[in-house]
Short mmCIF file of C-alpha atoms in Angstrom, two decimals:
data_model
loop_
_atom_site.label_atom_id
_atom_site.label_comp_id
_atom_site.label_asym_id
_atom_site.label_seq_id
_atom_site.Cartn_x
_atom_site.Cartn_y
_atom_site.Cartn_z
CA MET A 1 30.71 67.79 -56.08
CA SER A 2 27.86 69.85 -58.19
CA ALA A 3 24.84 68.95 -58.74
CA GLU A 4 25.04 68.22 -62.04
CA GLU A 5 27.78 65.89 -61.59
CA LEU A 6 25.21 63.87 -59.34
CA ASP A 7 22.71 63.96 -61.63
CA GLY A 8 25.08 62.64 -64.33
CA ILE A 9 26.02 59.70 -62.28
CA VAL A 10 22.13 59.04 -61.28
CA THR A 11 20.77 59.40 -65.34
CA GLU A 12 23.58 56.96 -66.10
CA LEU A 13 23.06 54.31 -63.52
CA ARG A 14 19.51 54.83 -64.50
CA ARG A 15 20.14 54.16 -68.14
CA GLU A 16 22.60 50.97 -67.31
CA ILE A 17 20.39 49.32 -65.09
CA GLY A 18 16.91 50.41 -65.78
CA GLU A 19 14.23 49.20 -63.45
CA GLY A 20 17.34 47.55 -61.60
CA LEU A 21 17.75 51.04 -59.51
CA CYS A 22 15.20 50.52 -56.61
CA SER A 23 15.55 54.17 -54.61
CA LEU A 24 18.13 56.72 -54.39
CA THR A 25 18.34 59.13 -51.99
CA SER A 26 20.97 62.09 -52.11
CA TRP A 27 22.64 64.74 -49.21
CA GLU A 28 25.28 67.51 -49.70
CA ARG A 29 28.15 64.84 -50.31
CA GLY A 30 26.72 61.72 -50.88
CA MET A 31 24.06 59.31 -51.93
CA SER A 32 22.38 56.06 -50.73
CA CYS A 33 21.53 53.82 -53.72
CA LYS A 34 19.37 50.46 -53.49
CA VAL A 35 19.45 48.10 -56.39
CA ARG A 36 18.50 44.72 -57.48
CA ALA A 37 20.88 41.81 -56.77
CA SER A 38 20.74 41.10 -60.41
CA SER A 39 21.79 44.38 -61.31
CA LEU A 40 24.43 45.07 -58.71
CA SER A 41 27.86 44.22 -60.77
CA ASP A 42 26.71 46.18 -63.52
CA ALA A 43 26.10 49.24 -61.25
CA VAL A 44 29.61 48.67 -59.66
CA GLY A 45 31.03 47.99 -63.27
CA LEU A 46 29.71 51.42 -64.56
CA LEU A 47 30.90 53.41 -60.91
CA PHE A 48 34.44 52.08 -61.05
CA THR A 49 35.23 52.24 -64.57
CA LYS A 50 33.57 55.14 -65.92
CA HIS A 51 33.56 57.38 -62.40
CA GLY A 52 36.89 56.57 -61.00
CA ALA A 53 35.08 54.63 -57.54
CA SER A 54 37.05 52.97 -54.55
CA MET A 55 35.36 50.94 -52.48
CA LEU A 56 35.91 51.42 -48.66
CA SER A 57 33.94 48.82 -47.34
CA MET A 58 31.67 45.60 -47.95
CA HIS A 59 29.90 43.93 -45.57
CA ALA A 60 26.20 41.99 -45.19
CA THR A 61 23.44 41.87 -42.89
CA ASP A 62 20.90 39.51 -41.89
CA ASP A 63 17.45 41.23 -41.89
CA ARG A 64 15.41 37.91 -42.30
CA LEU A 65 13.90 38.09 -38.48
CA THR A 66 12.55 41.50 -39.19
CA GLY A 67 10.78 40.26 -42.34
CA GLY A 68 13.71 40.82 -45.21
CA GLN A 69 16.56 38.82 -46.59
CA PHE A 70 20.20 39.22 -46.48
CA THR A 71 21.60 42.77 -47.12
CA LEU A 72 24.92 43.27 -48.94
CA HIS A 73 26.11 46.86 -48.03
CA LEU A 74 28.81 48.56 -50.22
CA VAL A 75 30.50 52.08 -49.43
CA LEU A 76 32.14 53.74 -52.26
CA SER A 77 34.28 56.98 -52.30
CA PHE A 78 34.92 58.96 -55.45
CA PRO A 79 38.11 61.19 -54.36
CA ALA A 80 38.08 63.34 -57.35
CA LYS A 81 34.52 64.49 -56.86
CA ARG A 82 34.59 64.20 -52.99
CA LEU A 83 31.34 61.82 -53.07
CA LEU A 84 30.48 59.08 -50.68
CA LEU A 85 27.91 56.49 -52.17
CA MET A 86 26.25 54.00 -50.05
CA LEU A 87 25.62 50.86 -51.97
CA SER A 88 22.93 47.98 -50.95
CA THR A 89 20.97 45.12 -52.16
CA GLU A 90 18.90 42.44 -51.12
CA THR A 91 19.29 38.61 -51.57
CA GLU A 92 17.96 35.62 -50.59
CA GLY A 93 21.43 34.08 -50.04
CA SER A 94 23.66 34.47 -53.38
CA PHE A 95 25.05 37.22 -55.69
CA ARG A 96 27.35 37.65 -58.60
CA SER A 97 30.77 38.22 -57.08
CA LEU A 98 32.29 41.70 -57.96
CA THR A 99 35.87 40.40 -57.46
CA PRO A 100 36.42 39.47 -61.21
CA LEU A 101 35.37 43.42 -61.77
CA VAL A 102 37.09 44.99 -58.69
CA TYR A 103 39.66 43.16 -56.66
CA TYR A 104 38.96 45.17 -53.86
CA ALA A 105 36.00 42.95 -52.83
CA ASN A 106 37.95 39.67 -52.44
CA TRP A 107 38.47 39.23 -49.23
CA TYR A 108 35.19 41.19 -48.22
CA GLU A 109 33.17 38.44 -50.38
CA ARG A 110 35.09 35.69 -48.67
CA GLU A 111 34.47 36.57 -45.46
CA ILE A 112 30.77 37.49 -45.93
CA MET A 113 30.87 33.78 -47.45
CA ASP A 114 32.12 32.44 -44.01
CA MET A 115 30.19 34.22 -41.67
CA PHE A 116 26.74 34.38 -43.35
CA GLY A 117 26.66 31.49 -45.97
CA ILE A 118 25.89 34.09 -48.98
CA GLU A 119 27.65 32.56 -52.05
CA ALA A 120 29.50 35.17 -53.91
CA ALA A 121 28.71 33.19 -57.14
CA GLY A 122 31.95 33.26 -59.83
CA HIS A 123 34.38 34.07 -57.28
CA PRO A 124 37.76 33.21 -58.20
CA ASP A 125 38.91 31.79 -54.89
CA PRO A 126 35.63 30.90 -52.55
CA ARG A 127 37.87 29.29 -49.78
CA PRO A 128 37.23 29.95 -46.45
CA LEU A 129 38.80 33.29 -45.16
CA VAL A 130 38.26 33.70 -41.19
CA LEU A 131 36.92 30.18 -40.10
CA PHE A 132 39.22 27.75 -39.24
CA GLU A 133 39.96 24.22 -40.51
CA GLY A 134 37.79 22.36 -38.05
CA TRP A 135 34.54 24.66 -38.28
CA PRO A 136 31.76 22.48 -39.56
CA ARG A 137 30.59 23.35 -43.04
CA GLY A 138 27.12 24.91 -43.12
CA ALA A 139 27.70 26.66 -40.08
CA HIS A 140 27.62 30.52 -40.46
CA PRO A 141 28.40 32.28 -37.04
CA LEU A 142 26.78 35.82 -37.97
CA ARG A 143 23.59 34.49 -38.92
CA LYS A 144 20.89 35.78 -36.64
CA ASP A 145 19.54 31.93 -36.02
CA PHE A 146 23.18 30.86 -35.16
CA HIS A 147 23.55 30.80 -31.33
CA LEU A 148 26.94 31.09 -29.46
CA ALA A 149 25.27 28.49 -27.04
CA ASP A 150 25.27 25.67 -29.42
CA ALA A 151 27.28 22.79 -29.59
CA LEU A 152 29.42 22.28 -32.63
CA PRO A 153 30.77 19.11 -33.56
CA PRO A 154 34.34 19.60 -35.15
CA GLU A 155 35.09 18.34 -38.44
CA THR A 156 38.33 17.46 -40.05
CA SER A 157 38.38 19.39 -43.41
CA PRO A 158 41.99 20.45 -44.19
CA TYR A 159 42.61 23.92 -45.77
CA GLU A 160 43.34 23.41 -49.78
CA PHE A 161 46.66 25.41 -50.06
CA ARG A 162 47.21 25.90 -53.68
CA THR A 163 51.15 24.92 -54.88
CA VAL A 164 53.17 25.55 -57.51
CA GLU A 165 55.14 22.69 -59.02
CA GLY A 166 58.43 23.03 -61.48
CA ASP A 167 62.01 22.34 -61.26
CA GLY A 168 63.70 24.64 -58.87
CA VAL A 169 60.50 25.41 -57.15
CA PHE A 170 60.37 25.18 -53.25
CA GLU A 171 57.64 25.98 -50.64
CA VAL A 172 58.70 27.85 -47.51
CA PRO A 173 56.26 28.08 -44.59
CA VAL A 174 55.99 30.65 -42.06
CA GLY A 175 54.41 31.10 -38.86
CA PRO A 176 51.67 31.06 -37.71
CA VAL A 177 53.36 31.71 -34.59
CA HIS A 178 56.18 34.63 -34.80
CA ALA A 179 58.52 36.14 -32.54
CA GLY A 180 57.61 39.46 -30.96
CA VAL A 181 54.34 40.79 -30.71
CA ILE A 182 53.09 40.38 -34.12
CA GLU A 183 49.58 38.81 -34.68
CA PRO A 184 49.51 34.94 -35.94
CA GLY A 185 49.73 34.59 -39.30
CA HIS A 186 50.43 31.67 -41.84
CA PHE A 187 52.20 32.69 -44.78
CA ARG A 188 53.31 29.91 -47.39
CA PHE A 189 55.76 31.20 -50.27
CA SER A 190 56.42 29.38 -53.56
CA VAL A 191 59.82 30.41 -54.20
CA ALA A 192 62.17 29.30 -57.45
CA GLY A 193 65.49 31.24 -56.13
CA GLU A 194 64.71 34.71 -55.22
CA PRO A 195 61.49 35.29 -57.02
CA ILE A 196 58.25 34.56 -55.06
CA LEU A 197 55.90 32.96 -57.51
CA ASN A 198 52.82 32.35 -55.02
CA LEU A 199 51.88 33.37 -51.50
CA GLU A 200 49.06 31.63 -49.59
CA ILE A 201 47.99 33.94 -46.48
CA ARG A 202 46.07 32.38 -43.65
CA LEU A 203 44.97 34.97 -40.89
CA GLY A 204 42.40 35.15 -38.36
CA TYR A 205 43.98 33.24 -35.64
CA ALA A 206 43.32 36.02 -33.01
CA HIS A 207 39.59 36.07 -33.91
CA ARG A 208 37.58 36.26 -30.97
CA GLY A 209 33.89 36.31 -32.36
CA VAL A 210 33.17 40.26 -31.02
CA GLU A 211 30.79 40.96 -33.28
CA LYS A 212 28.45 37.98 -32.56
CA SER A 213 28.89 38.13 -28.80
CA LEU A 214 27.60 41.99 -29.08
CA GLU A 215 24.64 41.30 -31.09
CA SER A 216 22.43 41.74 -28.37
CA ALA A 217 24.07 44.26 -26.22
CA SER A 218 23.66 48.01 -25.25
CA PRO A 219 25.66 50.79 -27.20
CA GLY A 220 27.23 51.18 -23.82
CA LYS A 221 27.89 47.82 -22.85
CA ALA A 222 29.42 47.09 -26.22
CA LEU A 223 31.64 50.43 -25.49
#
């Protein structure tokens, strides 16, 4: 990617979000960009619609113990330009969902809501993704103030499966236990003959909390 192309993206970002662009650092084939939470969706919309960005990852960190807030981290790529962009923003606990703009963000945002309790406002499907039905509401494992030794009373909160109703529509549940060696997963199909009208997916049965258990581990121990 040429310096002119990189400058062009930066110029458009500044024009689009103005003071919402907090800081920018560039290197040979990429850049790190920090924006205000209120400008995140505008920045992502520009990068995807005008510059062909793709989302490689989206995750969060809890930086409150070091004087910060929650931080969202997005890793975007521009295959046609061979550019990698690290986009970040700080939030006290909510941000405007990117899923209506970029559907890749769907499960990333649902996992962030589960594990950190950060609200993706306007998300079209905010149901739990990783946490199981008996997990207490308001307990978010990757927050720094959540401790593994804490005893949590289970709750009864059945998962709200979406259903399709109509003449000739049948619901076909599959799993979560499968023959062979594949990971457990529950798939609930709504079908009308051969056509599949809707598919509900529940994964995470093999989740072991590795991220939380390694929070205080040294790199050597973690590996």
